[in-house]
Structures are given as structure tokens and as C-alpha cells.
Amino acid sequence: MNRTYLPENYFNNFGDLVGDMIENDAFITSFSFKYKDADYICIVYRFDKDKGFVKKDKYAFVSVEFYRNYNLDTPLKIELNRRTFCYITRKDETFVAQYFGVDFSDFYRKEWVEFHSVLGKAIPVEMNIHCSEKEKRFQLEFYSKKCGESSDKLYCYGVRRNNIERQRRLFNLEKTRLLRPSLFNWFKQDHHISFLYSENPAQEKDDATILKQFNERNRLKGN
């Protein structure tokens, strides 16, 4: 299949970004960008078989999900390498271009190359820790949906140790990274600890209370 020629590796920043994700023991991050009249958010996954993120294309570097105008109902899920999108057929390339509103009628695909440049410049070299409120709200809705929870469950009131066969969901961890970074740091290495959330702000507890209750439960179980 003849693909559109691209003069450079526009997505090289993914190398540094994935390196930063590995350093922070993270498997998901995001960034946003604007193209033409639409705002996009891109959820980035680094590949890891144990977490269920397995590449389909052997040349893929990351798996991503794009959301146009922050709409959870209009995702584009695809893999990327350091140069371009990973396709199965030429029809896929046309579909991706249409998703972003790229004019694909020009034989030399000048607008397609331009789009790669815009996207490439938007890719950060480090995880987006200090994101905008708009992006943070989207991430929380995204993680809640992946966990099968209400997006109004924002108030952490405790932690729970799962049985040995069950690890916590990665999206539960990432939600806590956003909402409760200090509590996240306490339990990020213990993959059997899940964070519990409520829709009621009155139920929210501070780190000291949650840690105290957790330690008391462990002490009682040890007796």
C-alpha cells in the first residue's frame, strides 16, 4: 500500500514522553491541541502486556484515543509510530484525515503534512501534570466511564485492599493521581489497593483519616 510521503518524523516527542511515563510509573497521560475550528484531547497509552495495552502494529510506538471538542462519544482510537498513524488500509488513512477535517483532495497531501506538523508540535516531552481545568474535567469523566462509575464520584473516603487475585483498575489509580496526589503517592506501588469515591462531598476524608482507618483495619486483621 502506498502511503502519503512525510518528510520527517513529526511525532518524535513521543520518545521523551514515554520515557517520562516510565520514570513516573504511568501508563496513561494526555495532551490537548487545536486544529482548524476544533479542540482535541489526546489520551496516550504506553504499551504494556501486563496492563492489557498490546500493540497491533509491530511498528507502533503508542496507542492513542482522540476526542474532538472533548466529546466522549466521538473517539478515534488508533496507534502511532514516530512518523505517522498506523493503518491497516489506505481507506483508514482517508478516514483519519476526515476525522480531523483535513483536505485530502490535493495529490501532494500538503494539508495532511501540515496537520502532522501541528500535532507533532503539540506532543509534550513530559507528562501533563498541571493541566487546564477543562482537560482535568474531561480526564475525570473519562476515568469514571472506564471504571463504570458516575462522573460525580469525586470525593475519596477510603481505600480497600482487594484479594490477591484482583488488582485495582488502572483508571482508578489515574483518577486518584489527579484528585488526591498525596494519597496516590502512599499507595501507588501497592497494586491491590483501590481508592473509594462518593458523590457526596460530606463523605470525603483527608489523608490522615484514611491512613489511620486503613492501618487500624490491618492491625485488627493481624490479631
mmCIF file of C-alpha atoms in Angstrom:
data_model
loop_
_atom_site.group_PDB
_atom_site.id
_atom_site.type_symbol
_atom_site.label_atom_id
_atom_site.label_comp_id
_atom_site.label_asym_id
_atom_site.label_seq_id
_atom_site.Cartn_x
_atom_site.Cartn_y
_atom_site.Cartn_z
ATOM 1 C CA MET A 1 0.000 0.000 0.000
ATOM 2 C CA ASN A 2 1.415 3.448 -0.978
ATOM 3 C CA ARG A 3 1.093 5.875 1.889
ATOM 4 C CA THR A 4 1.435 9.629 1.851
ATOM 5 C CA TYR A 5 5.108 10.577 1.957
ATOM 6 C CA LEU A 6 6.067 12.512 5.061
ATOM 7 C CA PRO A 7 9.398 14.357 5.044
ATOM 8 C CA GLU A 8 10.266 13.837 8.725
ATOM 9 C CA ASN A 9 9.377 12.056 11.954
ATOM 10 C CA TYR A 10 6.826 14.543 13.238
ATOM 11 C CA PHE A 11 5.948 12.521 16.329
ATOM 12 C CA ASN A 12 9.454 12.122 17.767
ATOM 13 C CA ASN A 13 8.371 13.779 21.029
ATOM 14 C CA PHE A 14 6.607 10.545 21.918
ATOM 15 C CA GLY A 15 10.039 9.099 22.699
ATOM 16 C CA ASP A 16 10.646 11.603 25.511
ATOM 17 C CA LEU A 17 7.021 11.447 26.656
ATOM 18 C CA VAL A 18 7.024 7.660 27.009
ATOM 19 C CA GLY A 19 10.364 7.884 28.811
ATOM 20 C CA ASP A 20 8.817 10.299 31.318
ATOM 21 C CA MET A 21 5.803 7.997 31.733
ATOM 22 C CA ILE A 22 8.115 5.083 32.511
ATOM 23 C CA GLU A 23 10.027 7.209 35.021
ATOM 24 C CA ASN A 24 6.748 8.130 36.746
ATOM 25 C CA ASP A 25 5.382 4.571 36.515
ATOM 26 C CA ALA A 26 2.444 5.869 34.484
ATOM 27 C CA PHE A 27 0.656 4.151 31.640
ATOM 28 C CA ILE A 28 -1.752 6.927 30.640
ATOM 29 C CA THR A 29 -1.342 10.629 30.030
ATOM 30 C CA SER A 30 -2.937 13.256 27.816
ATOM 31 C CA PHE A 31 -2.393 16.456 25.910
ATOM 32 C CA SER A 32 -4.624 18.854 24.008
ATOM 33 C CA PHE A 33 -4.319 20.788 20.773
ATOM 34 C CA LYS A 34 -6.376 22.863 18.371
ATOM 35 C CA TYR A 35 -6.699 22.271 14.647
ATOM 36 C CA LYS A 36 -8.852 24.458 12.443
ATOM 37 C CA ASP A 37 -12.078 25.133 14.375
ATOM 38 C CA ALA A 38 -11.958 22.151 16.723
ATOM 39 C CA ASP A 39 -10.315 21.450 20.079
ATOM 40 C CA TYR A 40 -8.932 17.967 20.601
ATOM 41 C CA ILE A 41 -7.727 15.999 23.583
ATOM 42 C CA CYS A 42 -5.479 13.006 23.061
ATOM 43 C CA ILE A 43 -5.264 10.181 25.597
ATOM 44 C CA VAL A 44 -1.906 8.418 25.297
ATOM 45 C CA TYR A 45 -1.248 4.828 26.408
ATOM 46 C CA ARG A 46 2.189 3.293 26.577
ATOM 47 C CA PHE A 47 2.283 -0.355 25.664
ATOM 48 C CA ASP A 48 2.449 -2.938 28.439
ATOM 49 C CA LYS A 49 1.201 -6.515 28.092
ATOM 50 C CA ASP A 50 0.508 -6.885 31.818
ATOM 51 C CA LYS A 51 -1.807 -3.841 31.724
ATOM 52 C CA GLY A 52 -3.576 -5.028 28.593
ATOM 53 C CA PHE A 53 -2.049 -2.432 26.267
ATOM 54 C CA VAL A 54 -0.758 -4.652 23.465
ATOM 55 C CA LYS A 55 0.304 -3.224 20.123
ATOM 56 C CA LYS A 56 -1.428 -4.402 16.950
ATOM 57 C CA ASP A 57 1.102 -2.897 14.556
ATOM 58 C CA LYS A 58 4.681 -4.015 15.164
ATOM 59 C CA TYR A 59 5.964 -0.512 14.324
ATOM 60 C CA ALA A 60 3.571 1.257 16.702
ATOM 61 C CA PHE A 61 5.089 3.340 19.498
ATOM 62 C CA VAL A 62 1.954 4.413 21.402
ATOM 63 C CA SER A 63 -1.775 3.792 21.364
ATOM 64 C CA VAL A 64 -3.981 6.866 21.496
ATOM 65 C CA GLU A 65 -7.583 7.995 21.656
ATOM 66 C CA PHE A 66 -8.543 11.353 20.156
ATOM 67 C CA TYR A 67 -11.706 13.177 21.230
ATOM 68 C CA ARG A 68 -12.973 16.065 19.116
ATOM 69 C CA ASN A 69 -14.251 19.027 21.131
ATOM 70 C CA TYR A 70 -13.826 16.948 24.310
ATOM 71 C CA ASN A 71 -16.786 14.760 23.349
ATOM 72 C CA LEU A 72 -16.549 11.275 24.870
ATOM 73 C CA ASP A 73 -18.965 9.969 22.240
ATOM 74 C CA THR A 74 -16.692 10.714 19.260
ATOM 75 C CA PRO A 75 -13.410 8.863 19.829
ATOM 76 C CA LEU A 76 -10.775 7.975 17.279
ATOM 77 C CA LYS A 77 -8.728 5.035 18.571
ATOM 78 C CA ILE A 78 -5.524 4.313 16.710
ATOM 79 C CA GLU A 79 -1.819 3.516 17.109
ATOM 80 C CA LEU A 80 1.003 5.885 16.190
ATOM 81 C CA ASN A 81 4.668 5.494 15.388
ATOM 82 C CA ARG A 82 7.234 8.289 15.418
ATOM 83 C CA ARG A 83 6.312 9.424 11.916
ATOM 84 C CA THR A 84 2.589 8.947 11.375
ATOM 85 C CA PHE A 85 -0.547 6.944 12.113
ATOM 86 C CA CYS A 86 -0.535 3.154 11.841
ATOM 87 C CA TYR A 87 -3.070 1.993 9.265
ATOM 88 C CA ILE A 88 -4.397 -1.282 8.001
ATOM 89 C CA THR A 89 -5.612 0.052 4.653
ATOM 90 C CA ARG A 90 -5.403 3.276 2.647
ATOM 91 C CA LYS A 91 -9.080 3.738 3.472
ATOM 92 C CA ASP A 92 -8.068 4.118 7.143
ATOM 93 C CA GLU A 93 -5.742 6.979 6.235
ATOM 94 C CA THR A 94 -8.592 8.771 4.474
ATOM 95 C CA PHE A 95 -10.891 8.193 7.460
ATOM 96 C CA VAL A 96 -8.346 9.677 9.888
ATOM 97 C CA ALA A 97 -7.909 12.720 7.649
ATOM 98 C CA GLN A 98 -11.683 13.217 7.510
ATOM 99 C CA TYR A 99 -11.935 12.938 11.313
ATOM 100 C CA PHE A 100 -9.636 15.955 11.668
ATOM 101 C CA GLY A 101 -11.169 17.838 8.753
ATOM 102 C CA VAL A 102 -8.042 17.576 6.608
ATOM 103 C CA ASP A 103 -8.456 18.240 2.882
ATOM 104 C CA PHE A 104 -7.311 15.045 1.199
ATOM 105 C CA SER A 105 -8.081 16.085 -2.382
ATOM 106 C CA ASP A 106 -4.652 17.563 -3.087
ATOM 107 C CA PHE A 107 -2.411 14.974 -4.764
ATOM 108 C CA TYR A 108 0.606 16.018 -2.667
ATOM 109 C CA ARG A 109 -1.414 15.967 0.564
ATOM 110 C CA LYS A 110 0.030 19.317 1.674
ATOM 111 C CA GLU A 111 -2.669 19.831 4.306
ATOM 112 C CA TRP A 112 -2.124 16.299 5.637
ATOM 113 C CA VAL A 113 1.579 17.060 6.105
ATOM 114 C CA GLU A 114 0.673 20.370 7.755
ATOM 115 C CA PHE A 115 -1.635 18.572 10.169
ATOM 116 C CA HIS A 116 1.197 16.213 11.167
ATOM 117 C CA SER A 117 3.329 19.262 11.939
ATOM 118 C CA VAL A 118 0.588 20.822 14.126
ATOM 119 C CA LEU A 119 0.024 17.577 16.030
ATOM 120 C CA GLY A 120 3.735 16.897 16.402
ATOM 121 C CA LYS A 121 4.371 20.312 17.970
ATOM 122 C CA ALA A 122 1.541 19.700 20.460
ATOM 123 C CA ILE A 123 3.022 16.436 21.771
ATOM 124 C CA PRO A 124 4.698 17.216 25.115
ATOM 125 C CA VAL A 125 8.015 15.730 26.197
ATOM 126 C CA GLU A 126 6.783 15.308 29.782
ATOM 127 C CA MET A 127 3.535 14.172 31.374
ATOM 128 C CA ASN A 128 0.853 16.811 31.627
ATOM 129 C CA ILE A 129 0.685 17.178 35.405
ATOM 130 C CA HIS A 130 -0.603 20.771 35.543
ATOM 131 C CA CYS A 131 -3.419 20.508 33.003
ATOM 132 C CA SER A 132 -6.211 23.021 32.480
ATOM 133 C CA GLU A 133 -9.482 22.686 34.375
ATOM 134 C CA LYS A 134 -11.240 21.764 31.135
ATOM 135 C CA GLU A 135 -8.795 18.951 30.476
ATOM 136 C CA LYS A 136 -8.933 17.802 34.088
ATOM 137 C CA ARG A 137 -12.746 17.584 33.977
ATOM 138 C CA PHE A 138 -12.556 15.554 30.797
ATOM 139 C CA GLN A 139 -9.984 13.174 32.274
ATOM 140 C CA LEU A 140 -12.145 12.603 35.348
ATOM 141 C CA GLU A 141 -15.173 11.836 33.174
ATOM 142 C CA PHE A 142 -13.008 9.572 31.026
ATOM 143 C CA TYR A 143 -11.607 7.616 34.008
ATOM 144 C CA SER A 144 -15.035 7.350 35.619
ATOM 145 C CA LYS A 145 -16.524 5.968 32.408
ATOM 146 C CA LYS A 146 -13.715 3.430 32.096
ATOM 147 C CA CYS A 147 -14.348 2.366 35.716
ATOM 148 C CA GLY A 148 -18.104 2.151 35.158
ATOM 149 C CA GLU A 149 -18.719 4.821 37.794
ATOM 150 C CA SER A 150 -20.665 8.059 37.938
ATOM 151 C CA SER A 151 -18.565 11.054 36.939
ATOM 152 C CA ASP A 152 -19.884 12.757 40.097
ATOM 153 C CA LYS A 153 -17.896 10.388 42.302
ATOM 154 C CA LEU A 154 -15.129 12.832 43.119
ATOM 155 C CA TYR A 155 -14.798 12.553 46.901
ATOM 156 C CA CYS A 156 -12.411 9.946 48.273
ATOM 157 C CA TYR A 157 -13.468 8.476 51.587
ATOM 158 C CA GLY A 158 -11.233 5.436 51.928
ATOM 159 C CA VAL A 159 -9.147 2.667 50.414
ATOM 160 C CA ARG A 160 -9.783 -1.049 50.114
ATOM 161 C CA ARG A 161 -7.393 -3.966 49.847
ATOM 162 C CA ASN A 162 -8.530 -6.357 47.128
ATOM 163 C CA ASN A 163 -7.950 -10.078 47.325
ATOM 164 C CA ILE A 164 -4.696 -11.424 45.950
ATOM 165 C CA GLU A 165 -6.203 -12.389 42.576
ATOM 166 C CA ARG A 166 -7.622 -8.930 41.902
ATOM 167 C CA GLN A 167 -5.559 -5.855 41.192
ATOM 168 C CA ARG A 168 -7.056 -2.368 41.180
ATOM 169 C CA ARG A 169 -8.098 -0.852 37.886
ATOM 170 C CA LEU A 170 -5.537 1.406 36.298
ATOM 171 C CA PHE A 171 -8.152 4.105 35.720
ATOM 172 C CA ASN A 172 -8.924 4.149 39.458
ATOM 173 C CA LEU A 173 -5.243 4.884 40.095
ATOM 174 C CA GLU A 174 -5.054 7.622 37.459
ATOM 175 C CA LYS A 175 -8.196 9.272 38.822
ATOM 176 C CA THR A 176 -6.521 9.430 42.221
ATOM 177 C CA ARG A 177 -3.316 10.805 40.704
ATOM 178 C CA LEU A 178 -5.433 13.758 39.566
ATOM 179 C CA LEU A 179 -7.684 14.238 42.599
ATOM 180 C CA ARG A 180 -5.563 13.124 45.548
ATOM 181 C CA PRO A 181 -1.860 13.203 44.587
ATOM 182 C CA SER A 182 -0.551 12.799 48.134
ATOM 183 C CA LEU A 183 -2.813 9.803 48.825
ATOM 184 C CA PHE A 184 -1.830 8.432 45.428
ATOM 185 C CA ASN A 185 1.829 8.511 46.484
ATOM 186 C CA TRP A 186 1.080 6.469 49.601
ATOM 187 C CA PHE A 187 -0.425 3.550 47.704
ATOM 188 C CA LYS A 188 0.793 3.775 44.100
ATOM 189 C CA GLN A 189 3.143 0.803 44.483
ATOM 190 C CA ASP A 190 0.531 -1.469 46.079
ATOM 191 C CA HIS A 191 -1.471 -2.745 43.112
ATOM 192 C CA HIS A 192 -4.089 -4.402 45.324
ATOM 193 C CA ILE A 193 -5.286 -1.149 46.891
ATOM 194 C CA SER A 194 -8.344 0.515 45.328
ATOM 195 C CA PHE A 195 -9.478 4.042 46.124
ATOM 196 C CA LEU A 196 -13.124 4.524 47.109
ATOM 197 C CA TYR A 197 -15.125 7.527 45.905
ATOM 198 C CA SER A 198 -18.517 9.006 46.718
ATOM 199 C CA GLU A 199 -20.818 11.549 45.084
ATOM 200 C CA ASN A 200 -21.375 13.150 48.489
ATOM 201 C CA PRO A 201 -18.746 15.760 49.422
ATOM 202 C CA ALA A 202 -19.659 15.332 53.091
ATOM 203 C CA GLN A 203 -18.213 11.799 52.992
ATOM 204 C CA GLU A 204 -14.775 12.922 51.830
ATOM 205 C CA LYS A 205 -11.927 12.264 54.302
ATOM 206 C CA ASP A 206 -8.436 13.656 54.486
ATOM 207 C CA ASP A 207 -5.299 11.566 54.023
ATOM 208 C CA ALA A 208 -4.590 11.254 57.739
ATOM 209 C CA THR A 209 -8.060 9.828 58.469
ATOM 210 C CA ILE A 210 -7.938 7.399 55.549
ATOM 211 C CA LEU A 211 -4.470 6.164 56.529
ATOM 212 C CA LYS A 212 -5.479 5.799 60.164
ATOM 213 C CA GLN A 213 -8.556 3.734 59.302
ATOM 214 C CA PHE A 214 -6.549 1.610 56.875
ATOM 215 C CA ASN A 215 -3.860 0.880 59.480
ATOM 216 C CA GLU A 216 -6.449 0.064 62.136
ATOM 217 C CA ARG A 217 -8.143 -2.460 59.845
ATOM 218 C CA ASN A 218 -4.822 -4.081 59.084
ATOM 219 C CA ARG A 219 -3.961 -4.250 62.799
ATOM 220 C CA LEU A 220 -7.287 -5.909 63.627
ATOM 221 C CA LYS A 221 -6.808 -8.453 60.844
ATOM 222 C CA GLY A 222 -3.359 -9.248 62.195
ATOM 223 C CA ASN A 223 -4.650 -10.052 65.688
#
